[in-house]
Structures are given as structure tokens and as C-alpha cells.
């Protein structure tokens, strides 16, 4: 089955130690997204890639970076994680939304990040 | 500023009855609305959507109603089944040129056998 895969499912890191979360997809979608979801809160968009074009949300902290080396993979880098960055991180993909046909986003199962 | 609100954190419904989940929004520019379903330890799964030019969209047991004047949408599940127990997220977006989904905080639906 074509899908969105996030690794690892659970990640523990130390305060201030850089961490990278990964996302891969077999859907061949050209748009990839990263969301942060804290407990009992709504998922919040951090940024997205439209092909190689990176789009950052205005309120995403500089501590969060992303890389997309090819269509299939996208990485979320947290340069110096703080206690407030403990959350579920969700990756999503969608087809080209500029075709004029609405395309829903497809989500991975998430990576739960804990900060010690 | 929570632009999409789901005011009921939880809802319990008897199996076989109708489940009604509600969602309110404040941004009148939203023109596409979606419902996602989420099981524990899994990512959200797209369920059903509706364009702002419609007031109803139906897919099997799931129907979404949109009341633009009230800035309100609802998801009806009938009949409710035990497998419907999950967290349901309402989301909204501008369609053209803006792929950003704005989510509500979710409603946990429990179907009682």
C-alpha cells in the first residue's frame, strides 16, 4: 500500500541536543508538510514543501528547519530542542493543489518527541 | 486565536444511533472544510470534505452539513458502529493558493455497544 512513513515512532532527546525526524512517502505526492501537535491541542502547520519550494509559517520558530533531498523524503531538524518542543510531529503529503482539484492531505502515524 | 473550534471534547453515543459532531469557524474566507478521523497511535485519516458552495456532502454512513451563515459544520454518522470510536478533527482551508489546514482541537467519540 502506498503510504506516508515516519521514523522513528518515538524519539527521546536531551535538552539542547539536535534531533532529526524523518518522513518518507510512496504516494509520489509533490507537496509535503510538517505539523506539530501538543497534547489536547490542534495540529499546527510548521512548514511545507511544494516540490523543492520551501514555505515556512510565520510563527514557526527558527529552531525548526527542514530538508527535502528528493520527492520521497522530508526531514524535520530541531537544532536545540527545548522542553516546550515535546510533542507529536506529523508529516503529511498531498498531490499538487494548484491543479484546481481539491487534494486532501494524507498523514503519517507521527513521531512522539520527548525531551529530557 | 482559534479559528476552528470544536467545543465538545468528548461525545458518547449508543451503537446504532446517530453521532453528531459539531465544528464552528470564525474565518469567513475559508472555502473548504474537512473531517479527519484519528485512532490512538495512528495519524489522522481523511474522512470527508465539503466545499463552501455546497451545504451537504454524503459518503456512505457519513454526511457533512455546512451552514455558511452560521459558520458551522457538522458531521453525522448513522448508524454509529464501535469502529467509529476515535478522535474526529474538523479542519478548514482556503482552496486556491493556500494549502494550510487549520484544525480544531478534536472531539473524542465513543460508541457504546
CSV table of C-alpha atoms in Angstrom, one decimal:
chain,number,residue,atom,x,y,z
A,1,UNK,CA,0.0,0.0,0.0
A,2,UNK,CA,1.2,3.5,-0.8
A,3,UNK,CA,1.8,5.4,2.4
A,4,UNK,CA,3.4,8.0,4.5
A,5,UNK,CA,6.0,6.6,6.8
A,6,UNK,CA,7.6,8.4,9.8
A,7,UNK,CA,10.6,7.2,11.7
A,8,UNK,CA,11.2,6.8,14.5
A,9,UNK,CA,7.7,6.5,16.1
A,10,UNK,CA,9.2,7.6,19.4
A,11,UNK,CA,12.2,9.8,19.9
A,12,UNK,CA,13.8,10.8,23.1
A,13,UNK,CA,16.5,13.5,23.1
A,14,UNK,CA,18.3,15.7,25.7
A,15,UNK,CA,17.6,19.3,26.2
A,16,UNK,CA,19.6,21.3,23.6
A,17,UNK,CA,20.7,18.2,21.7
A,18,UNK,CA,19.9,18.4,17.9
A,19,UNK,CA,17.4,15.8,16.7
A,20,UNK,CA,16.2,14.9,13.2
A,21,UNK,CA,12.8,13.3,12.4
A,22,UNK,CA,12.2,11.7,9.0
A,23,UNK,CA,9.3,11.2,6.7
A,24,UNK,CA,9.1,9.2,3.5
A,25,UNK,CA,6.3,8.6,1.1
A,26,UNK,CA,5.4,6.2,-1.7
A,27,UNK,CA,2.5,8.2,-2.9
A,28,UNK,CA,4.6,10.3,-5.3
A,29,UNK,CA,2.9,13.5,-4.0
A,30,UNK,CA,4.7,16.7,-4.7
A,31,UNK,CA,3.6,18.5,-1.5
A,32,UNK,CA,4.9,17.5,1.9
A,33,UNK,CA,4.0,19.1,5.3
A,34,UNK,CA,5.2,19.1,8.9
A,35,UNK,CA,2.8,19.6,11.7
A,36,UNK,CA,3.3,19.9,15.5
A,37,UNK,CA,0.6,18.6,17.8
A,38,UNK,CA,0.8,19.1,21.5
A,39,UNK,CA,-1.4,17.3,24.0
A,40,UNK,CA,-5.1,18.1,23.6
A,41,UNK,CA,-4.3,20.8,21.0
A,42,UNK,CA,-4.9,21.1,17.3
A,43,UNK,CA,-2.2,20.1,14.9
A,44,UNK,CA,-0.3,23.2,13.9
A,45,UNK,CA,1.4,23.6,10.5
A,46,UNK,CA,5.2,24.3,10.8
A,47,UNK,CA,6.1,24.4,7.1
A,48,UNK,CA,5.6,22.7,3.8
A,49,UNK,CA,7.4,22.0,0.6
A,50,UNK,CA,5.8,22.4,-2.8
A,51,UNK,CA,8.2,20.3,-4.8
A,52,UNK,CA,11.6,21.9,-3.7
A,53,UNK,CA,10.0,25.2,-2.8
A,54,UNK,CA,10.1,25.7,1.0
A,55,UNK,CA,7.3,27.6,2.7
A,56,UNK,CA,7.7,28.5,6.3
A,57,UNK,CA,4.8,29.5,8.5
A,58,UNK,CA,5.3,33.0,10.0
A,59,UNK,CA,5.2,31.8,13.6
A,60,UNK,CA,7.4,28.7,13.2
A,61,UNK,CA,10.5,29.2,15.5
A,62,UNK,CA,13.9,29.4,13.8
A,63,UNK,CA,14.9,26.4,15.9
A,64,UNK,CA,12.9,24.3,13.4
A,65,UNK,CA,14.4,23.6,10.0
A,66,UNK,CA,13.5,21.2,7.2
A,67,UNK,CA,15.2,19.5,4.3
A,68,UNK,CA,13.7,17.7,1.3
A,69,UNK,CA,16.5,16.0,-0.6
A,70,UNK,CA,14.1,14.3,-3.1
A,71,UNK,CA,10.4,13.8,-3.8
A,72,UNK,CA,10.1,10.8,-1.4
A,73,UNK,CA,11.9,12.1,1.7
A,74,UNK,CA,11.5,15.1,4.0
A,75,UNK,CA,13.3,15.8,7.3
A,76,UNK,CA,12.5,17.9,10.3
A,77,UNK,CA,15.5,19.2,12.2
A,78,UNK,CA,15.2,20.7,15.6
A,79,UNK,CA,18.5,22.4,16.3
A,80,UNK,CA,18.3,22.9,20.1
A,81,UNK,CA,15.2,21.3,21.5
A,82,UNK,CA,13.6,22.9,24.5
A,83,UNK,CA,11.1,21.3,26.9
A,84,UNK,CA,8.3,23.1,25.1
A,85,UNK,CA,9.2,21.2,21.9
A,86,UNK,CA,7.9,17.9,23.3
A,87,UNK,CA,5.0,17.0,21.1
A,88,UNK,CA,3.8,14.7,18.3
A,89,UNK,CA,5.2,15.6,14.9
A,90,UNK,CA,3.1,14.7,12.0
A,91,UNK,CA,4.2,14.5,8.4
A,92,UNK,CA,1.6,14.8,5.6
A,93,UNK,CA,1.6,14.8,1.8
A,94,UNK,CA,-0.8,15.8,-0.9
A,95,UNK,CA,-1.0,16.0,-4.6
A,96,UNK,CA,-0.5,19.2,-6.5
A,97,UNK,CA,-3.1,21.5,-5.0
A,98,UNK,CA,-2.7,24.0,-7.9
A,99,UNK,CA,-4.5,21.8,-10.4
A,100,UNK,CA,-7.8,23.3,-9.5
A,101,UNK,CA,-9.0,20.0,-7.9
A,102,UNK,CA,-9.0,19.8,-4.2
A,103,UNK,CA,-6.5,17.4,-2.7
A,104,UNK,CA,-6.8,16.2,0.9
A,105,UNK,CA,-3.6,15.7,2.9
A,106,UNK,CA,-2.5,12.2,3.9
A,107,UNK,CA,-0.8,11.8,7.2
A,108,UNK,CA,1.8,9.5,8.6
A,109,UNK,CA,1.4,8.0,12.1
A,110,UNK,CA,3.6,10.6,13.7
A,111,UNK,CA,6.8,10.7,15.8
A,112,UNK,CA,6.3,11.4,19.5
A,113,UNK,CA,9.3,13.5,20.7
A,114,UNK,CA,10.2,13.6,24.4
A,115,UNK,CA,12.8,16.0,25.8
A,116,UNK,CA,14.8,15.0,28.9
B,1,UNK,CA,-6.8,32.9,18.0
B,2,UNK,CA,-8.6,29.6,17.4
B,3,UNK,CA,-10.2,30.0,14.0
B,4,UNK,CA,-11.7,26.5,14.1
B,5,UNK,CA,-13.4,25.3,17.2
B,6,UNK,CA,-14.7,22.0,18.4
B,7,UNK,CA,-16.4,22.8,21.7
B,8,UNK,CA,-17.2,19.3,22.7
B,9,UNK,CA,-14.0,17.4,23.8
B,10,UNK,CA,-15.9,14.2,24.0
B,11,UNK,CA,-19.1,12.5,23.0
B,12,UNK,CA,-20.6,9.1,23.8
B,13,UNK,CA,-23.3,7.5,21.6
B,14,UNK,CA,-25.1,4.2,21.7
B,15,UNK,CA,-24.3,1.8,18.9
B,16,UNK,CA,-26.8,2.1,16.1
B,17,UNK,CA,-27.8,5.6,16.9
B,18,UNK,CA,-26.7,8.8,15.2
B,19,UNK,CA,-23.5,10.6,16.1
B,20,UNK,CA,-23.4,14.3,15.5
B,21,UNK,CA,-20.1,16.1,15.8
B,22,UNK,CA,-20.0,19.9,15.6
B,23,UNK,CA,-17.5,22.5,14.4
B,24,UNK,CA,-17.5,26.3,14.3
B,25,UNK,CA,-15.2,28.6,12.5
B,26,UNK,CA,-14.5,32.3,12.5
B,27,UNK,CA,-12.7,33.0,9.2
B,28,UNK,CA,-15.3,33.7,6.5
B,29,UNK,CA,-12.6,33.3,3.9
B,30,UNK,CA,-12.4,29.5,4.5
B,31,UNK,CA,-13.8,27.8,1.5
B,32,UNK,CA,-13.1,24.1,2.0
B,33,UNK,CA,-13.8,22.0,5.1
B,34,UNK,CA,-12.6,18.5,6.0
B,35,UNK,CA,-13.1,15.9,8.7
B,36,UNK,CA,-10.3,13.6,9.8
B,37,UNK,CA,-10.5,10.6,12.0
B,38,UNK,CA,-7.7,9.5,14.3
B,39,UNK,CA,-7.2,6.3,16.1
B,40,UNK,CA,-4.7,6.1,19.0
B,41,UNK,CA,-1.1,5.8,17.9
B,42,UNK,CA,-2.1,6.5,14.2
B,43,UNK,CA,-2.1,9.6,12.1
B,44,UNK,CA,-5.3,11.4,11.1
B,45,UNK,CA,-7.1,9.8,8.2
B,46,UNK,CA,-9.1,11.8,5.8
B,47,UNK,CA,-12.8,11.1,6.1
B,48,UNK,CA,-15.0,13.5,4.1
B,49,UNK,CA,-14.9,17.1,2.8
B,50,UNK,CA,-17.2,19.8,1.7
B,51,UNK,CA,-16.8,22.9,-0.5
B,52,UNK,CA,-18.3,26.1,0.6
B,53,UNK,CA,-20.5,26.2,-2.4
B,54,UNK,CA,-22.4,23.2,-1.1
B,55,UNK,CA,-24.4,22.7,2.1
B,56,UNK,CA,-24.3,18.9,2.2
B,57,UNK,CA,-22.0,16.1,1.2
B,58,UNK,CA,-22.6,12.4,1.8
B,59,UNK,CA,-20.4,9.3,1.7
B,60,UNK,CA,-22.0,6.2,3.0
B,61,UNK,CA,-22.7,6.5,6.7
B,62,UNK,CA,-21.0,9.9,6.9
B,63,UNK,CA,-22.7,13.2,6.0
B,64,UNK,CA,-21.3,16.6,6.5
B,65,UNK,CA,-23.5,19.7,6.6
B,66,UNK,CA,-22.3,23.2,6.2
B,67,UNK,CA,-24.2,26.3,7.3
B,68,UNK,CA,-22.1,29.2,6.0
B,69,UNK,CA,-24.3,32.0,7.5
B,70,UNK,CA,-23.8,30.4,11.0
B,71,UNK,CA,-20.1,29.5,10.2
B,72,UNK,CA,-20.9,26.0,11.4
B,73,UNK,CA,-20.5,22.5,10.1
B,74,UNK,CA,-21.4,19.1,11.5
B,75,UNK,CA,-20.6,15.5,10.8
B,76,UNK,CA,-23.3,13.0,11.1
B,77,UNK,CA,-22.6,9.3,11.4
B,78,UNK,CA,-25.5,6.9,11.1
B,79,UNK,CA,-25.7,4.3,12.2
B,80,UNK,CA,-22.8,4.5,14.6
B,81,UNK,CA,-20.6,1.5,14.9
B,82,UNK,CA,-18.0,0.5,17.5
B,83,UNK,CA,-15.2,1.1,14.9
B,84,UNK,CA,-16.2,4.7,14.8
B,85,UNK,CA,-14.8,5.3,18.2
B,86,UNK,CA,-11.9,7.7,17.5
B,87,UNK,CA,-10.9,11.4,17.8
B,88,UNK,CA,-12.5,13.5,15.0
B,89,UNK,CA,-10.8,16.6,13.8
B,90,UNK,CA,-12.5,19.3,11.9
B,91,UNK,CA,-10.2,21.3,9.5
B,92,UNK,CA,-10.6,24.3,7.2
B,93,UNK,CA,-8.6,25.8,4.4
B,94,UNK,CA,-8.6,28.3,1.6
B,95,UNK,CA,-8.7,26.3,-1.6
B,96,UNK,CA,-6.7,28.1,-4.2
B,97,UNK,CA,-3.1,29.0,-3.5
B,98,UNK,CA,-3.3,28.1,0.2
B,99,UNK,CA,-2.8,24.6,1.3
B,100,UNK,CA,-2.7,25.3,5.0
B,101,UNK,CA,-5.1,23.3,7.1
B,102,UNK,CA,-6.4,24.9,10.2
B,103,UNK,CA,-7.5,22.2,12.6
B,104,UNK,CA,-9.9,22.2,15.6
B,105,UNK,CA,-8.8,20.5,18.8
B,106,UNK,CA,-10.8,17.4,18.1
B,107,UNK,CA,-13.8,15.5,19.6
B,108,UNK,CA,-13.3,12.1,21.1
B,109,UNK,CA,-16.2,9.9,20.0
B,110,UNK,CA,-17.0,6.7,22.0
B,111,UNK,CA,-19.6,4.3,20.7
B,112,UNK,CA,-21.2,2.3,23.4
B,113,UNK,CA,-22.0,-1.3,22.4
